[in-house]
Short mmCIF file of C-alpha atoms in Angstrom, two decimals:
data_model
loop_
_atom_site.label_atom_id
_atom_site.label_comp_id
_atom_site.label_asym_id
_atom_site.label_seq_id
_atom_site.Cartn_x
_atom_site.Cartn_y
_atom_site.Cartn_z
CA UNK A 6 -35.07 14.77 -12.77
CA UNK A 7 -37.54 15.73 -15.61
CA UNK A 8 -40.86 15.90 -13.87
CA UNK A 9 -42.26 17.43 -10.60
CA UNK A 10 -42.47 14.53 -8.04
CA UNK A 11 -45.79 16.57 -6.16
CA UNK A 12 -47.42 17.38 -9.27
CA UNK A 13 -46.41 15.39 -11.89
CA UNK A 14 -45.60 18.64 -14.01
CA UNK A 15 -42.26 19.54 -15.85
CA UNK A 16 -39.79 20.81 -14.36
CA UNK A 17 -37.20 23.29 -15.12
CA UNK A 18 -33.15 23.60 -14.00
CA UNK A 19 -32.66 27.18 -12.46
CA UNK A 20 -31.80 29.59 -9.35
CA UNK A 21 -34.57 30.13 -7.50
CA UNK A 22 -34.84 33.82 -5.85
CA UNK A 23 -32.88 34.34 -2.60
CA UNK A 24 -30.67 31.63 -3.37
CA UNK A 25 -27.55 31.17 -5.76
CA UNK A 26 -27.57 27.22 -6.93
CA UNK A 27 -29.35 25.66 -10.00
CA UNK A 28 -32.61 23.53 -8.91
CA UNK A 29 -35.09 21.42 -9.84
CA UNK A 30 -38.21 23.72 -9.91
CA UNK A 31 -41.67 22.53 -10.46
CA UNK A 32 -43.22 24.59 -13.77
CA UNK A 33 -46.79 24.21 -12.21
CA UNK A 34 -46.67 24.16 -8.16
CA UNK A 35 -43.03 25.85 -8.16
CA UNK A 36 -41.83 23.21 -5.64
CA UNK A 37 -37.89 23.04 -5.02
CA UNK A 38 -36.68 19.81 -5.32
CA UNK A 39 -33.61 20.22 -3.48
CA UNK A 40 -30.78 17.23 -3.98
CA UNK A 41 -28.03 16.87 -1.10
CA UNK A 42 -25.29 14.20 -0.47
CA UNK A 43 -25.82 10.75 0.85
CA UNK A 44 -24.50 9.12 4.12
CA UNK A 45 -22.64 6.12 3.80
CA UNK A 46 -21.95 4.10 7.08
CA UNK A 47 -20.07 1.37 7.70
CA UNK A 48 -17.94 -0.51 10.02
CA UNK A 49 -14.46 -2.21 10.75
CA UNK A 50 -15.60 -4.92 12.49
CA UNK A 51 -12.25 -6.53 14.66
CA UNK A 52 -11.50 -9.64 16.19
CA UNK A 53 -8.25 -9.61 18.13
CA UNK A 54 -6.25 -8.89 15.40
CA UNK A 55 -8.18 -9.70 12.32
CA UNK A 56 -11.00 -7.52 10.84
CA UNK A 57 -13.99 -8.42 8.46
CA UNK A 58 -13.99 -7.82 4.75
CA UNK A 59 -16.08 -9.09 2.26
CA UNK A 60 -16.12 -9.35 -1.40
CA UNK A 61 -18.71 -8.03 -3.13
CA UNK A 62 -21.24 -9.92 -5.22
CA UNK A 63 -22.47 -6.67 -7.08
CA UNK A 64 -21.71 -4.04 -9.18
CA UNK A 65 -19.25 -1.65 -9.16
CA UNK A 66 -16.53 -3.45 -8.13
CA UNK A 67 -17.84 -7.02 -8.43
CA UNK A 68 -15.09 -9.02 -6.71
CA UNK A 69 -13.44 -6.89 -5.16
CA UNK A 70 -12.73 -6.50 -1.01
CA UNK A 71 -14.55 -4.02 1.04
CA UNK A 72 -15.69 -3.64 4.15
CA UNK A 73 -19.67 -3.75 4.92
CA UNK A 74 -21.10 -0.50 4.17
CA UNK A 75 -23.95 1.11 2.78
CA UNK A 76 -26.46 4.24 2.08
CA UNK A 77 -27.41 5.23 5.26
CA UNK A 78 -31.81 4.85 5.60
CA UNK A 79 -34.48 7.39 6.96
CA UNK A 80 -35.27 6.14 10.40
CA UNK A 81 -32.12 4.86 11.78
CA UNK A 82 -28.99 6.68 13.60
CA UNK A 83 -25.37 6.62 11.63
CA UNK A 84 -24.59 3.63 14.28
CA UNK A 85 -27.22 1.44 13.67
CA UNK A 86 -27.19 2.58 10.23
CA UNK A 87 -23.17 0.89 10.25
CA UNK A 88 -24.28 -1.76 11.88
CA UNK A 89 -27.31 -2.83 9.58
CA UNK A 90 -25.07 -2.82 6.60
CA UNK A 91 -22.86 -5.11 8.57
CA UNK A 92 -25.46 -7.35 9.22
CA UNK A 93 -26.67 -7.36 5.50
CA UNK A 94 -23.49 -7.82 3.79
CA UNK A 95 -21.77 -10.27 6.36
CA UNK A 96 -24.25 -11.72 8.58
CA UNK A 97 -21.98 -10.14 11.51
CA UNK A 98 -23.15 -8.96 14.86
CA UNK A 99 -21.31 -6.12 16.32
CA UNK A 100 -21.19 -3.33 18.69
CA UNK A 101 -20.15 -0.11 17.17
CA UNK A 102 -17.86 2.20 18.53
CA UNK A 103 -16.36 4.94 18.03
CA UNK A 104 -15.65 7.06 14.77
CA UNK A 105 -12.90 6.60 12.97
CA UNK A 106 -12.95 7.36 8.95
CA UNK A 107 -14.60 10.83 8.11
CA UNK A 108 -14.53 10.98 4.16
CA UNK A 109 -15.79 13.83 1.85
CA UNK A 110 -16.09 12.36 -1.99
CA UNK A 111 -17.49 15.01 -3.27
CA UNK A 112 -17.42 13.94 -6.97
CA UNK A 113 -20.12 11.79 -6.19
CA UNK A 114 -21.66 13.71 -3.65
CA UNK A 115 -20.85 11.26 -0.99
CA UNK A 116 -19.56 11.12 3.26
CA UNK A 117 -18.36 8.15 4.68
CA UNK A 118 -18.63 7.58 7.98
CA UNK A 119 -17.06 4.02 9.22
CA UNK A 120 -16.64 3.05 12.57
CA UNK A 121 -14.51 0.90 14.72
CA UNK A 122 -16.76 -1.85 16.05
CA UNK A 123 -16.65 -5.16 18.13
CA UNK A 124 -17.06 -7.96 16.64
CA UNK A 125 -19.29 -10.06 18.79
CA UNK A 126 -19.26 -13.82 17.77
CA UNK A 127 -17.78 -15.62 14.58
CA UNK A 128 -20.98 -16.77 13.76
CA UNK A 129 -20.47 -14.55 9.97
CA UNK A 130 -20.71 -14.95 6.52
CA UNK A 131 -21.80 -13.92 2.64
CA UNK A 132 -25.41 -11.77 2.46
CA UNK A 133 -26.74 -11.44 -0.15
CA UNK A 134 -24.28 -8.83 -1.59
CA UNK A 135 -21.19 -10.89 -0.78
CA UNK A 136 -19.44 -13.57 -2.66
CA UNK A 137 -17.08 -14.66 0.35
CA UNK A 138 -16.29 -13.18 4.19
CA UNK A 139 -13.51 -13.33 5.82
CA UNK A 140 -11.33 -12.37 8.76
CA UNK A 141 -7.78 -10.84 7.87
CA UNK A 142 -5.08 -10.02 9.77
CA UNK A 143 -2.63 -7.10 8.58
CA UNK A 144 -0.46 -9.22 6.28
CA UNK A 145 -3.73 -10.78 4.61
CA UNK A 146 -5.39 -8.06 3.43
CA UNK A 147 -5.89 -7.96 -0.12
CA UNK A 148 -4.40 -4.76 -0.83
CA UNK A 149 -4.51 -4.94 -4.75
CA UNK A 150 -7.95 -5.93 -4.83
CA UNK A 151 -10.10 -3.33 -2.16
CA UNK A 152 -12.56 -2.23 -4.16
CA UNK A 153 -12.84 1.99 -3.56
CA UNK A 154 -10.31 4.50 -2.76
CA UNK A 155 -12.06 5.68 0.53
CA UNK A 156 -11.91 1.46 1.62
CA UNK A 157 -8.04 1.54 1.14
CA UNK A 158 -7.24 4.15 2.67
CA UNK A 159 -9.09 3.87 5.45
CA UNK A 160 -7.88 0.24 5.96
CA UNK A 161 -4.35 2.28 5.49
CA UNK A 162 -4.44 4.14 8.32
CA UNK A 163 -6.11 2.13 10.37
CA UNK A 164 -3.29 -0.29 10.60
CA UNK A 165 -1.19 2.35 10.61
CA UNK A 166 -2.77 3.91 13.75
CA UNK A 167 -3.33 0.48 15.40
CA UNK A 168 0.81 -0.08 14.89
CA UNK A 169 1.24 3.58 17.35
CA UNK A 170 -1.78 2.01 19.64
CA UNK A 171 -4.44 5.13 19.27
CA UNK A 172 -7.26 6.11 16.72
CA UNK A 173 -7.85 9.64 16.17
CA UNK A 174 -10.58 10.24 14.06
CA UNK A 175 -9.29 10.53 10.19
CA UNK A 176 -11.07 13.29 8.17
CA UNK A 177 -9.95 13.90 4.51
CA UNK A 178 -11.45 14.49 0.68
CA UNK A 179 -11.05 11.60 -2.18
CA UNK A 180 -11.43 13.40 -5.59
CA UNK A 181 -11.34 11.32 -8.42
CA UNK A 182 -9.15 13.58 -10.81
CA UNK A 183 -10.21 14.34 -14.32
CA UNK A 184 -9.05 12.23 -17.49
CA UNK A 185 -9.20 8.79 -18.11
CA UNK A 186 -8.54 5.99 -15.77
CA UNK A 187 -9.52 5.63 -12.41
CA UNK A 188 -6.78 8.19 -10.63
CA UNK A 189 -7.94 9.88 -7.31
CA UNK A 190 -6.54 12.14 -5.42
CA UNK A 191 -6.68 11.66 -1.53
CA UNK A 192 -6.08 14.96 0.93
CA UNK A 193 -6.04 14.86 4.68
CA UNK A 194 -6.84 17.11 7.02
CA UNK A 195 -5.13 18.25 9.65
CA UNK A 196 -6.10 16.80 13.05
CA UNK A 197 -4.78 19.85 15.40
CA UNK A 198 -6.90 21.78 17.29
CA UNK A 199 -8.20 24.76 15.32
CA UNK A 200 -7.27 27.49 17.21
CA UNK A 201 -3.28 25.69 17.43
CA UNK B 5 -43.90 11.80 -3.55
CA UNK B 6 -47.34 11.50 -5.89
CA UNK B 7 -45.03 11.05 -9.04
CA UNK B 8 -42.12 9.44 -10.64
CA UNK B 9 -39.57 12.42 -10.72
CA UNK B 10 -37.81 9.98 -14.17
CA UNK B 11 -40.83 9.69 -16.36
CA UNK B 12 -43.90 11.30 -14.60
CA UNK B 13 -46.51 8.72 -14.01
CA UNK B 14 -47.52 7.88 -10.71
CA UNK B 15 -45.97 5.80 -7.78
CA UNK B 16 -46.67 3.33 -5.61
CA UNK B 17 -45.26 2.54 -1.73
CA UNK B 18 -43.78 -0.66 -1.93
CA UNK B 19 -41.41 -3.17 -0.15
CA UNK B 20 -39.14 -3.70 -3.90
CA UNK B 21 -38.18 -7.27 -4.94
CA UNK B 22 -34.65 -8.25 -2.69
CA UNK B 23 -35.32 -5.16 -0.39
CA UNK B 24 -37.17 -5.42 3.11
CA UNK B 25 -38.23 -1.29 2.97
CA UNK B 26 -40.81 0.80 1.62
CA UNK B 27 -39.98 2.69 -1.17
CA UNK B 28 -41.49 4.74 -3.61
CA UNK B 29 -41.95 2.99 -7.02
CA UNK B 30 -43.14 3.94 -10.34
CA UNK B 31 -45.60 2.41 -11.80
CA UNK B 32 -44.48 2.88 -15.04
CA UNK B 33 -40.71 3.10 -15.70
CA UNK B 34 -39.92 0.82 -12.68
CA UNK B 35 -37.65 3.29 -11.31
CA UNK B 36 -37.17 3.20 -6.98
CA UNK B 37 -37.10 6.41 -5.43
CA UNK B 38 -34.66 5.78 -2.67
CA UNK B 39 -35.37 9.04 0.34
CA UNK B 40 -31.86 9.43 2.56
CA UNK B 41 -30.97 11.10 5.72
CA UNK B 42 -29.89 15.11 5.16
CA UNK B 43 -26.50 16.39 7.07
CA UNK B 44 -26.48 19.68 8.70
CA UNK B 45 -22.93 21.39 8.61
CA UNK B 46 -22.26 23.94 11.07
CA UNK B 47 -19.71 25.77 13.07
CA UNK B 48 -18.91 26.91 16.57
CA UNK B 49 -17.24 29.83 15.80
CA UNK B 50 -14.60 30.38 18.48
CA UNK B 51 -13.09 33.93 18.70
CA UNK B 52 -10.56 34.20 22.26
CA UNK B 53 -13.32 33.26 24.75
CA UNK B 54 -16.39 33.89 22.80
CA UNK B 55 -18.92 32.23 20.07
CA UNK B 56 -20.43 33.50 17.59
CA UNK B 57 -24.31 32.79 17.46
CA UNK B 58 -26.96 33.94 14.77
CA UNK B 59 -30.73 35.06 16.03
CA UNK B 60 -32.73 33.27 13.57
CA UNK B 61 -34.69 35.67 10.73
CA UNK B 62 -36.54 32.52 9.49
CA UNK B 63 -38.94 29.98 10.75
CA UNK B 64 -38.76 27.59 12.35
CA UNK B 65 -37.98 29.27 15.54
CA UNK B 66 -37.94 32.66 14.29
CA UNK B 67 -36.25 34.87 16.63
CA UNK B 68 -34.45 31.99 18.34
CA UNK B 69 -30.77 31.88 18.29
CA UNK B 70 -28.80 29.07 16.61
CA UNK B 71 -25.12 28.35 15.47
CA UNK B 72 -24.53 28.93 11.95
CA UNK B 73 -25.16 25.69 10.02
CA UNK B 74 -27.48 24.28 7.27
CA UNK B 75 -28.62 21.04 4.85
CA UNK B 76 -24.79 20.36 3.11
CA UNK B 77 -25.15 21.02 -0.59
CA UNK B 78 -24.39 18.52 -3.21
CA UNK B 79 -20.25 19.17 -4.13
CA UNK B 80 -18.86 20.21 -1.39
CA UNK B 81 -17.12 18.78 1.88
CA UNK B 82 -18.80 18.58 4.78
CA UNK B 83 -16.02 21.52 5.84
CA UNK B 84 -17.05 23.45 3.10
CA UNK B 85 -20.76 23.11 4.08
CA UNK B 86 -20.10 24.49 7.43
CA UNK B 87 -17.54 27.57 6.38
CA UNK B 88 -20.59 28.19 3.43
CA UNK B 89 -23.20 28.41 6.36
CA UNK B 90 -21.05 30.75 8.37
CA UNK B 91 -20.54 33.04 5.52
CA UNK B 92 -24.55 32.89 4.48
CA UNK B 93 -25.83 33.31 7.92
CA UNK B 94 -22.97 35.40 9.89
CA UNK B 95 -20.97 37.11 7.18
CA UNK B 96 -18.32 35.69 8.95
CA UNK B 97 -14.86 33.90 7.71
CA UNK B 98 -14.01 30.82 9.37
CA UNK B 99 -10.81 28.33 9.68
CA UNK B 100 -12.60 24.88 10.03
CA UNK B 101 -10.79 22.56 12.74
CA UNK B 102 -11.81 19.33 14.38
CA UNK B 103 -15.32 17.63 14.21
CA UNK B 104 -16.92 18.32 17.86
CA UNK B 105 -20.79 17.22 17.64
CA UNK B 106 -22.45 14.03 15.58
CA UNK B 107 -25.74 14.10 16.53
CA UNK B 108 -28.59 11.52 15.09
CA UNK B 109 -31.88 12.84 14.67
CA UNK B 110 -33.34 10.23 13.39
CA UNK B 111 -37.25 11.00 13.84
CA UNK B 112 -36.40 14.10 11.17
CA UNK B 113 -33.80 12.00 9.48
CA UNK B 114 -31.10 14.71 9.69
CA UNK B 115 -27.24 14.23 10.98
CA UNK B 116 -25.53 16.84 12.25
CA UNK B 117 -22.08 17.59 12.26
CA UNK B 118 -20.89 20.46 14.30
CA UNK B 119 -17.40 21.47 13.68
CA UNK B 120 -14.85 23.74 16.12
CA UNK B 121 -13.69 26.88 13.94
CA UNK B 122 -11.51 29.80 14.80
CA UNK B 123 -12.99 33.41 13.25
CA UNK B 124 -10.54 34.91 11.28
CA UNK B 125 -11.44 38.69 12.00
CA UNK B 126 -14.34 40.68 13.51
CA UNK B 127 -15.68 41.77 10.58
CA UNK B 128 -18.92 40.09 11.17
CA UNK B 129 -22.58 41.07 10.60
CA UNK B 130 -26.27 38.96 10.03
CA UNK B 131 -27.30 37.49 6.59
CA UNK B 132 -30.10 37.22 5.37
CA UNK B 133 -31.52 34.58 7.22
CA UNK B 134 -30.04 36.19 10.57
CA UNK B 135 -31.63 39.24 12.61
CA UNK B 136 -28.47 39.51 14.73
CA UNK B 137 -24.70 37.93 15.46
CA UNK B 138 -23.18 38.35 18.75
CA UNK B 139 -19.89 36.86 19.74
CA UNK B 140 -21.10 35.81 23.39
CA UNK B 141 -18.68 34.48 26.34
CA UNK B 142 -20.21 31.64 28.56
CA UNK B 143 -22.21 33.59 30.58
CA UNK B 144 -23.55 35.78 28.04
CA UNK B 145 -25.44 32.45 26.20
CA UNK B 146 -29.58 32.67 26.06
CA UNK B 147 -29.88 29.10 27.21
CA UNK B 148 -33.46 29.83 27.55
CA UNK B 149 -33.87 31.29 23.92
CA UNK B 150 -31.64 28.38 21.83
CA UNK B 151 -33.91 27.37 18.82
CA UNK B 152 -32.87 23.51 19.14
CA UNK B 153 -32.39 20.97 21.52
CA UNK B 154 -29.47 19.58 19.00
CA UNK B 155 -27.87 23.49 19.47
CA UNK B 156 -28.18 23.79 23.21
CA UNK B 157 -26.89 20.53 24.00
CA UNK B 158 -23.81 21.37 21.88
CA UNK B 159 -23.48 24.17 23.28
CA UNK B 160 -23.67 23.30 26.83
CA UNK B 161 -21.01 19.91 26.18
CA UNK B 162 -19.05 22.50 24.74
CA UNK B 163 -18.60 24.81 27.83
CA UNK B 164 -18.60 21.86 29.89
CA UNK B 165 -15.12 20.41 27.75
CA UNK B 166 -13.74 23.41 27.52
CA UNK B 167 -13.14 23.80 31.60
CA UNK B 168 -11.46 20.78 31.24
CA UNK B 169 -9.82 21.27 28.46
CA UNK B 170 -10.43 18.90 26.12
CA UNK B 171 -12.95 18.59 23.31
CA UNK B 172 -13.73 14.55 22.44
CA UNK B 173 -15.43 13.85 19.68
CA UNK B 174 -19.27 14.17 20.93
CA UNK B 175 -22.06 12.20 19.53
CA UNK B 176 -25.04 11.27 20.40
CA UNK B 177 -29.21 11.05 19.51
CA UNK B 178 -32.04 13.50 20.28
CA UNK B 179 -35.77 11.93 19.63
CA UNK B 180 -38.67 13.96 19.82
CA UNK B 181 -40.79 12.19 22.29
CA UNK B 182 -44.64 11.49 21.85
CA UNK B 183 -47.28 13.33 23.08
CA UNK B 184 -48.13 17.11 23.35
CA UNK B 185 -45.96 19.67 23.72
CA UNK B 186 -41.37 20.19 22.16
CA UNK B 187 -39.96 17.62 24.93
CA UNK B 188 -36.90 15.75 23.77
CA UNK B 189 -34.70 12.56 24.80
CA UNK B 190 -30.92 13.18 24.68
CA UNK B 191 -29.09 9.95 24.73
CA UNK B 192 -25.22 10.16 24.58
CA UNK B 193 -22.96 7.79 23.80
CA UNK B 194 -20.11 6.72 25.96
CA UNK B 195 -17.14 7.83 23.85
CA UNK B 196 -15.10 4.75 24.91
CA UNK B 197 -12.78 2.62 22.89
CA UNK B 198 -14.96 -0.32 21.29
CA UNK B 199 -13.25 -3.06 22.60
CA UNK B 200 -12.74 -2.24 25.76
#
């Protein structure tokens, strides 16, 4: 950010009074230009057995599996938010349910929220950001080629979960870890209650 | 948004080429301004039978009493966010547990995530932003005098799942109806398993 979005003036990178984090403040109308993490919904869309991934047809990751997500809009709830992107990105109709992933990546000031949701017909396939959709069962899924840390370890669990028959909801932090190469580092939290 | 925040010249509201929204565009540099739902953070801030609430200091709803929470800052975890807003607005220390409220409130484009903490001591006292902090039991709560409808419906699902003893993941949406007058449209969603 360089220039004032309101006034079109410079702007310059410091703490404002009464607060204790650099900003973006305006050199002319003193407007703070405050910058805070984006949403990202999404869904695991299942089908008896099977769920929906697709691979992606864009950058990053061109190629690889996911499943359809997205930057949540203004407007729009974190469920139909999910179930846009699923629409988008797989032509898929569901119902979403409950929550399941709860992801901080704070590197890239980022939450993911993904929900468990119902398929509704098989009546799917490629938007525009896909190259391919598809239905996997556990055995099928392209474990090698998921295309984000917060996708495969989500998908982890989630089989994991479905093998002991319940879903809690899964909260945790992805860091990606300094140095070269793509190495992250993946902490859950525990799900007791607080006060146990 | 008058101007492009990258290079300074003016924007225009536009549907972009591929996209089906209206963004903000510069004219010059090309660059889309993409605008994002904020997440509020907070805690309920459990202490033996008793929460900790904050009269507000600040408008809007000066002299109202809230939860502690605020707009998550850019770095942190969404944990983090809500022990941070504790701290600034209660002086208090807090062991985050288990997400309790996702609300959608989507005609201000916030989310909020309220999260069940335990207070680690008594040494509490109001930040800036507060003009008191009380650790209240049930009966003690100013259900007239909450500053949101997003609060006092937490609140009250709260006291309601604690006599049974059980806290489900709540979530739901509050809209700001039309017309004259703060009147508001809860709309919770059934906390079911998606497929059945």
């Amino acid at each position: 950010m360089n220039y004032c979005s309101q006034c079109g003036e410079t702007v310059t990178v410091k703490v404002p009074a009464g607060d204790y984090v650099l900003r973006h403040v305006c050199d002319a109308c003193g407007i703070i230009h405050y910058q805070n993490p984006k949403i990202v919904v999404g869904c695991i869309p299942e089908w008896e057995d099977r769920i929906l991934l697709c691979k992606r047809a864009i950058e990053p990751r061109y190629g690889l599996w996911t499943l359809p997500a997205g930057f949540m809009e203004n407007g729009e709830t974190v469920q139909q938010g999910a179930a846009r992107e699923t629409l988008e990105e797989a032509n898929a109709r569901v119902q979403v349910g409950a929550l399941y992933a709860l992801f901080n990546l704070p590197h890239i000031n980022q939450v993911y929220m993904l929900f468990r949701s119902r398929l509704l017909d098989l009546d799917f396939g490629p938007g525009a950001e896909s190259l391919e959709t598809e239905l996997l069962d556990q055995s099928q899924i392209p474990w090698d080629k998921i295309a984000f840390p917060v996708i495969h370890e989500s998908l982890s669990l989630y089989f994991q979960d479905r093998a002991n028959g319940d879903f809690p909801l899964r909260t945790g932090d992805i860091q990606r870890l300094a140095g070269p190469g793509r190495r992250y580092e993946v902490c859950m939290r525990d799900t007791a209650e607080p006060t146990s």
